[in-house]
Short mmCIF file of C-alpha atoms in Angstrom, two decimals:
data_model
loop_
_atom_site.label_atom_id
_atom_site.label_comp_id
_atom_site.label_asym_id
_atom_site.label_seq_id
_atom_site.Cartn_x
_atom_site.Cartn_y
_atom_site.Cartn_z
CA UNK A 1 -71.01 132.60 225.66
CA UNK A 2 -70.39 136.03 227.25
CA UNK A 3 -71.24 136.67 230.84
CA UNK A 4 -73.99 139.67 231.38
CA UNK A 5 -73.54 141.52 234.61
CA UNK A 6 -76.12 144.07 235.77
CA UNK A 7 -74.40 146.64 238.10
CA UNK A 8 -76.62 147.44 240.98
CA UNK A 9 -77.27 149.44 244.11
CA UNK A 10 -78.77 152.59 245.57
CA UNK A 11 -78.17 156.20 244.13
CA UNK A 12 -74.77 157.44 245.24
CA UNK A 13 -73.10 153.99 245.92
CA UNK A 14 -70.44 154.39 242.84
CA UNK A 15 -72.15 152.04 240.08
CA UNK A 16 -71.51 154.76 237.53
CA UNK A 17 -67.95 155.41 238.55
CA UNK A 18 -66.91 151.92 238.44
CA UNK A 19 -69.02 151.37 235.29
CA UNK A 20 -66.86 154.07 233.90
CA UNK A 21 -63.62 152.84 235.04
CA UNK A 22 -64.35 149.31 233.41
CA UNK A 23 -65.55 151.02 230.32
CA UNK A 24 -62.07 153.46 229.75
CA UNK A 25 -59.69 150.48 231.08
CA UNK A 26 -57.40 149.35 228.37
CA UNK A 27 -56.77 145.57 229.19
CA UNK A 28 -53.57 144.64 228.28
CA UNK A 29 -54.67 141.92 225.56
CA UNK A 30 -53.29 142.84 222.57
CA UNK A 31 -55.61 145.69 220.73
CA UNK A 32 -59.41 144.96 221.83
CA UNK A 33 -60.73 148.81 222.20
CA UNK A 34 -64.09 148.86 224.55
CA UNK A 35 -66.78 149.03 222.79
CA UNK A 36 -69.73 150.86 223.58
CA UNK A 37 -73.25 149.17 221.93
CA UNK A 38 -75.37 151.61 224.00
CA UNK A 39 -75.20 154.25 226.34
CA UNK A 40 -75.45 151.88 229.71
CA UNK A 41 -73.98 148.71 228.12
CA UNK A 42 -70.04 148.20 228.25
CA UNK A 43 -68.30 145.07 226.46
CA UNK A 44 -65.12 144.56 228.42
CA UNK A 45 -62.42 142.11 227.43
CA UNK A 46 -61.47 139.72 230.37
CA UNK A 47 -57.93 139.76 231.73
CA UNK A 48 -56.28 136.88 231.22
CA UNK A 49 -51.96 136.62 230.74
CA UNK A 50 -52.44 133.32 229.32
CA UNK A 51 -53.60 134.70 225.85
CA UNK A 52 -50.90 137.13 225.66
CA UNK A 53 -48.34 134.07 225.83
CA UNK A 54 -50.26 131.77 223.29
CA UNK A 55 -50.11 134.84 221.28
CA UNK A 56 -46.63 135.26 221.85
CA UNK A 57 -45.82 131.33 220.99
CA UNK A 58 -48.44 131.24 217.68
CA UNK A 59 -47.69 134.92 216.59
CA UNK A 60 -51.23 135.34 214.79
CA UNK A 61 -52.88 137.95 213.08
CA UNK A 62 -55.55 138.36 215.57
CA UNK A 63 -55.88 138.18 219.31
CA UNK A 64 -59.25 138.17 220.58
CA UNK A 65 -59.79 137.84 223.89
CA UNK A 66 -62.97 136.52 225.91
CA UNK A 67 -65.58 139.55 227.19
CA UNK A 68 -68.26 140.45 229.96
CA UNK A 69 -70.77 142.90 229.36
CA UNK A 70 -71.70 144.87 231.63
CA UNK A 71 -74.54 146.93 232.05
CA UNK A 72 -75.04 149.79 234.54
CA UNK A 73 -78.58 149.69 235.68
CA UNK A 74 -80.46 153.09 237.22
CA UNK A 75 -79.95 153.20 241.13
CA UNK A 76 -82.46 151.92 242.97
CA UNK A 77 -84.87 153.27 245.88
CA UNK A 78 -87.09 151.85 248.35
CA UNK A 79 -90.71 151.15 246.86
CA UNK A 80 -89.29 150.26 243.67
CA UNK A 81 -91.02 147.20 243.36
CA UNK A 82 -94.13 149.33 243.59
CA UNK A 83 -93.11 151.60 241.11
CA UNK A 84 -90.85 154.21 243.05
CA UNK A 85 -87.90 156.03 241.42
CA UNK A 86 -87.51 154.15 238.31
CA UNK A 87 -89.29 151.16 239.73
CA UNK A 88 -90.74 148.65 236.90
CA UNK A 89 -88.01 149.74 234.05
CA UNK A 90 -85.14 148.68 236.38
CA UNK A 91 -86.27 145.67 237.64
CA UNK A 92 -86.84 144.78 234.00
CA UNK A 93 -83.33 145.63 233.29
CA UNK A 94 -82.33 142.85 236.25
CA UNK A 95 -83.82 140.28 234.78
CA UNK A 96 -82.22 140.55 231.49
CA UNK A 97 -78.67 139.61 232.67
CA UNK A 98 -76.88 136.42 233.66
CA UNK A 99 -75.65 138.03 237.39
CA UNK A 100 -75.72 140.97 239.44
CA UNK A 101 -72.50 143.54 240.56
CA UNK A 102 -74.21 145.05 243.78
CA UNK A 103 -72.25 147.76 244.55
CA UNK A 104 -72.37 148.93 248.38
CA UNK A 105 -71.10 151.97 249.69
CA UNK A 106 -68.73 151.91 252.14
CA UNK A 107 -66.93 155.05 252.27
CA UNK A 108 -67.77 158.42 253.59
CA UNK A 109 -67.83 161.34 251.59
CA UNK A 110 -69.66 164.83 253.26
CA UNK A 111 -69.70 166.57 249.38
CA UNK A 112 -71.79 163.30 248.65
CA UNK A 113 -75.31 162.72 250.31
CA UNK A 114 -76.51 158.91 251.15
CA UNK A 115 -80.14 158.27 250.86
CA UNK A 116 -80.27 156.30 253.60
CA UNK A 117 -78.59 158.90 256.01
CA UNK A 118 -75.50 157.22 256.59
CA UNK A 119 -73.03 154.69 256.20
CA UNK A 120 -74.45 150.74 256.54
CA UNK A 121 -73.33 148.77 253.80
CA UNK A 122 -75.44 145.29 255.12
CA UNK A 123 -78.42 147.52 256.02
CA UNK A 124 -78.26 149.07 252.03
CA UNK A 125 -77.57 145.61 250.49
CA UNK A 126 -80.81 144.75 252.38
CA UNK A 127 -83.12 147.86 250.68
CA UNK A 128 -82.16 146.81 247.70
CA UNK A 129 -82.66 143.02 248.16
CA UNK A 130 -86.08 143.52 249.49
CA UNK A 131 -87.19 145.15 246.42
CA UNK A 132 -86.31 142.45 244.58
CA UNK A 133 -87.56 140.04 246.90
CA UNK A 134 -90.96 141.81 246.65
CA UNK A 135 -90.78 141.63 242.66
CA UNK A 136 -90.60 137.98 242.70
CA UNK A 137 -93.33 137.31 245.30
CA UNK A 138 -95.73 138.98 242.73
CA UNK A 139 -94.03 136.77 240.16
CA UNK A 140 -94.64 133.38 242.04
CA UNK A 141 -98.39 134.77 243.28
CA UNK A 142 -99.32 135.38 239.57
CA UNK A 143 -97.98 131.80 238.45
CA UNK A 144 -99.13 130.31 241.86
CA UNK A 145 -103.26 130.88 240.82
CA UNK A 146 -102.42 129.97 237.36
CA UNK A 147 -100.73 126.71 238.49
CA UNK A 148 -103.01 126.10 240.94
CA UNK A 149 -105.78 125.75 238.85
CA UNK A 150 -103.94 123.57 236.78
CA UNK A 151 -102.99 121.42 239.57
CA UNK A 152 -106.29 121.17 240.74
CA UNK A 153 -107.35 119.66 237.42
CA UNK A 154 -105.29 116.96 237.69
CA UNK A 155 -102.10 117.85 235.70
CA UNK A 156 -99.32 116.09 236.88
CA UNK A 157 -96.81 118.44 235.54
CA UNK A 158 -98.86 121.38 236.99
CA UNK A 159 -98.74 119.55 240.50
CA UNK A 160 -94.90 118.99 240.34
CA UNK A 161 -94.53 122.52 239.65
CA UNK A 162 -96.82 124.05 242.29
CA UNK A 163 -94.77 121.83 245.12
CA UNK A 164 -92.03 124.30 244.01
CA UNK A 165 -93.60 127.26 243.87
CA UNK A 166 -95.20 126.91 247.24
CA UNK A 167 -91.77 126.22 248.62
CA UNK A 168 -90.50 129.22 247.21
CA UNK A 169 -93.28 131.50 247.85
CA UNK A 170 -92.42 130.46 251.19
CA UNK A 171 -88.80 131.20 251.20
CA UNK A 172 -89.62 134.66 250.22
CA UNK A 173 -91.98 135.66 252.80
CA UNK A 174 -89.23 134.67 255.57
CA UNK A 175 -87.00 136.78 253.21
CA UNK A 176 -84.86 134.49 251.38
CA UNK A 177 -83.15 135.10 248.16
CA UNK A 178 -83.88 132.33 246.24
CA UNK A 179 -80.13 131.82 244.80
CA UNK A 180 -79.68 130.86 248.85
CA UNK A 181 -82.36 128.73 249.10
CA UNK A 182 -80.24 125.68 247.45
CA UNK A 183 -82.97 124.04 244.88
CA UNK A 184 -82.07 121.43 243.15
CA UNK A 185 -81.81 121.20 239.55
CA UNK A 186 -84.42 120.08 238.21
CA UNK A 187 -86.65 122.79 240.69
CA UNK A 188 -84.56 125.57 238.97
CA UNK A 189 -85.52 124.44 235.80
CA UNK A 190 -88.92 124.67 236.94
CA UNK A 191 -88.54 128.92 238.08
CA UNK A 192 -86.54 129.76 234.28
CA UNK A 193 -89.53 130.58 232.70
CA UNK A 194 -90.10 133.45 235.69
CA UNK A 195 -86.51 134.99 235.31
CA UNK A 196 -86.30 135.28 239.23
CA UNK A 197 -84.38 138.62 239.94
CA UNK A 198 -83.72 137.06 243.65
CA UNK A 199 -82.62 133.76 241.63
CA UNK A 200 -79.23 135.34 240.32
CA UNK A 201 -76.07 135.43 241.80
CA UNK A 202 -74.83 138.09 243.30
CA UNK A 203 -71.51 139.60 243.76
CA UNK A 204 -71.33 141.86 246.36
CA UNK A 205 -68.86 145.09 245.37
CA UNK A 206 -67.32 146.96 249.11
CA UNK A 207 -66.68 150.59 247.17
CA UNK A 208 -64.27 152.09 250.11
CA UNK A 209 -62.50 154.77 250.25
CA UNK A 210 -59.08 155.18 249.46
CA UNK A 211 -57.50 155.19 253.05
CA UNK A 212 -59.08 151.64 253.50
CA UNK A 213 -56.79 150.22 250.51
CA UNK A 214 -53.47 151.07 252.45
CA UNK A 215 -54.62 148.21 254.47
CA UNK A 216 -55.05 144.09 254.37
CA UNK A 217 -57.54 144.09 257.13
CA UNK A 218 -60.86 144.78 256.35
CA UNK A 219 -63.21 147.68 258.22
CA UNK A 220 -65.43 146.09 260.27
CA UNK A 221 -68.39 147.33 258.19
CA UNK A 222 -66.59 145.91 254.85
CA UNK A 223 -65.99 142.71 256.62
CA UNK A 224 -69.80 142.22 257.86
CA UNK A 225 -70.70 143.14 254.24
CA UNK A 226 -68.38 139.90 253.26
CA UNK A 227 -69.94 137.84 255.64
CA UNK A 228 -73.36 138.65 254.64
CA UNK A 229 -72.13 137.38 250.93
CA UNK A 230 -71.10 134.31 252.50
CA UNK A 231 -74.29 133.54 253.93
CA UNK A 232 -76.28 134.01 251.03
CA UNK A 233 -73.84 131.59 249.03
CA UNK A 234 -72.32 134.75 247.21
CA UNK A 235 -69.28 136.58 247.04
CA UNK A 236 -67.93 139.85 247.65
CA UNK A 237 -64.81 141.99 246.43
CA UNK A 238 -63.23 145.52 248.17
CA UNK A 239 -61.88 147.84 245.75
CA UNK A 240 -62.15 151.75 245.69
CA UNK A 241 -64.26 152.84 242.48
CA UNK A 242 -62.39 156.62 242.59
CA UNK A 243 -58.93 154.86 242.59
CA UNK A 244 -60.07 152.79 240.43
CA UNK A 245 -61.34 155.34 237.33
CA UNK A 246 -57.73 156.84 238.11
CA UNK A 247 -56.18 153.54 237.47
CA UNK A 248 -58.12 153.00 233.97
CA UNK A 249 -57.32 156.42 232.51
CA UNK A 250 -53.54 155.51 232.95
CA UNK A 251 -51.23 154.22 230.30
CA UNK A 252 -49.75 150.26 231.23
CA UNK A 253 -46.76 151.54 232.66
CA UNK A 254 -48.14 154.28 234.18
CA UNK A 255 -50.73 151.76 235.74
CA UNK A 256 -48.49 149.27 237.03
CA UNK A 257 -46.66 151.98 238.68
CA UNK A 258 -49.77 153.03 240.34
CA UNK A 259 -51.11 149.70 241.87
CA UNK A 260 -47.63 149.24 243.24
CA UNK A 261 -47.89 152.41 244.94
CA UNK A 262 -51.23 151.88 246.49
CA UNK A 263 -49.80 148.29 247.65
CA UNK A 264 -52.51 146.57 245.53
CA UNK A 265 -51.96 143.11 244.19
CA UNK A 266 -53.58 143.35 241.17
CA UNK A 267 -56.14 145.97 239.92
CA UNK A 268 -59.27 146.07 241.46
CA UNK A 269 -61.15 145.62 238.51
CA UNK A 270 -59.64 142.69 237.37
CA UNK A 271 -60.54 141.13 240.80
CA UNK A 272 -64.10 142.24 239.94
CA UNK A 273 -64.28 140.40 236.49
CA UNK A 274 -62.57 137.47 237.41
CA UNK A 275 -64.94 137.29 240.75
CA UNK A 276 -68.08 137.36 238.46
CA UNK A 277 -66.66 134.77 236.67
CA UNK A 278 -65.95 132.43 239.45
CA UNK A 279 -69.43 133.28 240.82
CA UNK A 280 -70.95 131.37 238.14
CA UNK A 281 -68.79 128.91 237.60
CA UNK A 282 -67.41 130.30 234.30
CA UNK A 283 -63.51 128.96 232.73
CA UNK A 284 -61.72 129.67 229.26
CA UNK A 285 -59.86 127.38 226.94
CA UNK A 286 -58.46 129.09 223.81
CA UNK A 287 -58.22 128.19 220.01
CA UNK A 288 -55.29 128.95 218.47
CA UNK A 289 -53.73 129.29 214.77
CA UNK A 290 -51.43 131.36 212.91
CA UNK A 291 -54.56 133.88 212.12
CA UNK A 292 -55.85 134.21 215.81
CA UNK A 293 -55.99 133.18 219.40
CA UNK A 294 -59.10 133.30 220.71
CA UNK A 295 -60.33 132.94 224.45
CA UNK A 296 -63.73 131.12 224.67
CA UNK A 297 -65.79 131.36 227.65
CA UNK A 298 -67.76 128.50 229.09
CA UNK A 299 -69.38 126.43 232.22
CA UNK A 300 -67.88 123.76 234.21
CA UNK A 301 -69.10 120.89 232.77
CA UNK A 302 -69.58 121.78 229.07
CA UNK A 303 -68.49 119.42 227.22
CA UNK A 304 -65.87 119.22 223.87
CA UNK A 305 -69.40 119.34 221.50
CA UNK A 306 -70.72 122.08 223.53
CA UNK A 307 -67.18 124.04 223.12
CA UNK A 308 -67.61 123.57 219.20
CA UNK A 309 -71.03 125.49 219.26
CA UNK A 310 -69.77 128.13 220.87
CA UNK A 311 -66.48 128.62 218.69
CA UNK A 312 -69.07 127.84 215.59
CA UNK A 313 -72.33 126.30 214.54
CA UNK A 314 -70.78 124.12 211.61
CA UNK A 315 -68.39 123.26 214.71
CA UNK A 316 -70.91 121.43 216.07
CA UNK A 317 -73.24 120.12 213.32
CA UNK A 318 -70.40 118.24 211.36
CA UNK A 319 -67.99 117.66 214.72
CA UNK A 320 -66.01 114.62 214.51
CA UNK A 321 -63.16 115.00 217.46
CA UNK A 322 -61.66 117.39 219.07
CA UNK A 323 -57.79 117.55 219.32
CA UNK A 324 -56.85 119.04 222.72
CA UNK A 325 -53.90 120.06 225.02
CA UNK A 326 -52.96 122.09 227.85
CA UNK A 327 -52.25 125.40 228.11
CA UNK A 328 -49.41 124.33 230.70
CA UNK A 329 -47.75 122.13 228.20
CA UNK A 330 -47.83 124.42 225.50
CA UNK A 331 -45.85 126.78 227.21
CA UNK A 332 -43.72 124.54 229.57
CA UNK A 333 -42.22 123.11 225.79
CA UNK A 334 -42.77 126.11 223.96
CA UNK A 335 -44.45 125.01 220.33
CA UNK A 336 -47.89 123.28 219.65
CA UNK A 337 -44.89 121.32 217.10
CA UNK A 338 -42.81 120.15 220.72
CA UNK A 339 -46.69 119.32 222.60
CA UNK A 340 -47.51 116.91 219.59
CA UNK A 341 -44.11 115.36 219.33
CA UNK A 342 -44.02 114.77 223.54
CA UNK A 343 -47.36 112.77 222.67
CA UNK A 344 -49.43 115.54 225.18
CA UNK A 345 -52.60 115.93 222.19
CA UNK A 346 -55.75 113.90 223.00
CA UNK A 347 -57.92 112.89 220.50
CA UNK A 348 -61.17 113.60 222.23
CA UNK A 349 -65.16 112.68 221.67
CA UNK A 350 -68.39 114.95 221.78
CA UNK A 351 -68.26 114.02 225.38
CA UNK A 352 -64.92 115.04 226.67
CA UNK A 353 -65.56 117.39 229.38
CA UNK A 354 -63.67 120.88 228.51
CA UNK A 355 -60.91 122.01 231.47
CA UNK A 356 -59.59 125.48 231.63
CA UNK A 357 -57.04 126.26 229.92
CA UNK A 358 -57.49 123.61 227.63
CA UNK A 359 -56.37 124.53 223.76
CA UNK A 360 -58.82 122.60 221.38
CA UNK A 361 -58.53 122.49 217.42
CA UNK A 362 -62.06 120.85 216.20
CA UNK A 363 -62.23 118.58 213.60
CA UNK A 364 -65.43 118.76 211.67
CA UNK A 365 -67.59 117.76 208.29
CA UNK A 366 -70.80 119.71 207.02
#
């Protein structure tokens, strides 16, 4: 599983310059170059210390480490749900990708224009949500008269279905984003088929200048950008995309030396990937042997025979158990050898419900 993030926003809000950034940072996770599949698409490996110490402990051939791809999407204008600026081929692009990077400008800049006039990240966040919000009212109106008739027929599936469409046809007109509008499951399961644009998370990125990183405290502009996350159940990270491309053209030492200067706790990218992945709920255990450690993305609440599919499909088909430790254990006694002999390695079912950081060897037959 690899987490697909569309970066987002209006012309001149720094999507390109932090797409850039991500795209020439060199992660410090063994050799794992960037690699570019198309112009606007970026496969970035996700930081993560714990594979550099499982690597250091099994000494394999191969270190691979878990990626997001991200994808920088055209900037956006008002009336692009009617077709303005790049209109229809952008909000196609949104609804191709498992969450969305909005990034919001926050700093000023007179050598750059804004195309709003000036500087109001909640009021931008807003244009560009209301597109989107328009997109998926024509979505649910096309599948509401469809439905409908349906319905009217006496389907009883159709009829379950229009009750949520109705609701969320609703939402929309009072301007609600429908990841905000807390449906339950099953109603979500219901919308998949639309690929809601409004229906995705949505982390929120304050690009500030770089006078606003000397500080802890937020502007008050950043901070009402981070409370507008909150109330739409979302999330929102500060970091400062033209420190930022500086950072990622640096060598490690070099870089270290830089965020430390700058009074930054950890690069701001790094924030922004492991944000997305909290966002959606996302965790990593690892597989390790003496040819490669691997990180292995997946979704609170997979379980041990949804882990095998990912690692493999023969995984899966033939699994018989899964043999699993800790990542914490591993380390804390320093061999797989030590784990097994302290009695720490479960012998776990299809059902065992993966924890991050777990380290699983699969046992299998095909």
């Amino acid at each position: 599983m690899t987490l697909q993030c569309g970066i987002i926003g209006l012309p001149n809000a720094g999507k390109s310059t932090i797409f850039n950034a991500l795209t020439a940072s060199q992660v410090p996770a063994e050799s794992y170059p960037f690699c570019t599949i198309d112009p606007n698409l970026g496969v970035v490996p996700v930081p993560d210390a714990r594979l550099d110490k499982l690597a250091h402990i099994y000494q394999p051939g191969k270190v691979t480490p878990a990626t997001v791809e991200f994808v920088d999407i055209a900037g956006l204008v008002r009336g692009a749900s009617r077709g303005e600026g790049l209109g229809n081929q952008f909000l196609a692009h949104v609804r191709e990708v498992d969450a969305l990077v909005h990034v919001v400008r926050c700093f000023e800049d007179p050598d750059i224009s804004h195309i709003e006039g000036n500087i109001d990240p909640v009021r931008d966040a807003e244009v560009v949500e209301t597109e989107l919000l328009m997109k998926d009212l024509e979505s649910v109106d096309k599948r509401l008269a469809h439905v409908k008739k349906l319905a009217d027929s006496g389907d009883h599936e159709a009829r379950a279905e229009l009750t949520v469409l109705e609701s969320v046809h609703e939402g929309l007109n009072d301007g609600r984003m429908v990841c905000a509008m807390g449906l339950p499951a099953e109603s979500q399961t219901q919308l998949q088929s639309l690929f809601l644009l409004t229906g995705k998370p949505i982390l929120y990125v304050a690009n500030v200048g770089e006078k606003e990183m000397e500080h802890d405290e937020r502007a008050a502009q950043v901070q009402e950008l981070f409370n507008f996350a909150a109330r739409e159940n979302n999330r929102a990270v500060r970091l400062c995309g033209k420190l930022e491309q500086e950072i990622a053209l640096l060598d490690e030492s070099e870089r270290e030396a830089f965020v430390e200067e700058y009074h930054l706790r950890e690069a701001g990218l790094t924030k922004l990937i492991h944000a997305a992945y909290d966002l959606l709920g996302y965790q990593t255990f690892f597989t390790c042997n003496p040819n490669e450690a691997h990180a292995w993305t997946f979704q609170q609440g997979a379980t041990a025979y949804d882990a095998a599919g990912a690692v493999h499909t023969d995984f899966q088909r033939g699994f018989i158990k899964a043999e699993v430790f800790h990542y914490v254990d591993l380390v804390r006694l320093g061999s797989e050898k030590a784990v097994r002999e302290a009695g720490l390695v479960g012998l776990e079912g299809k059902e065992y419900l993966v924890q991050d950081g777990d380290v699983i060897f699969f046992k299998f037959n095909v």
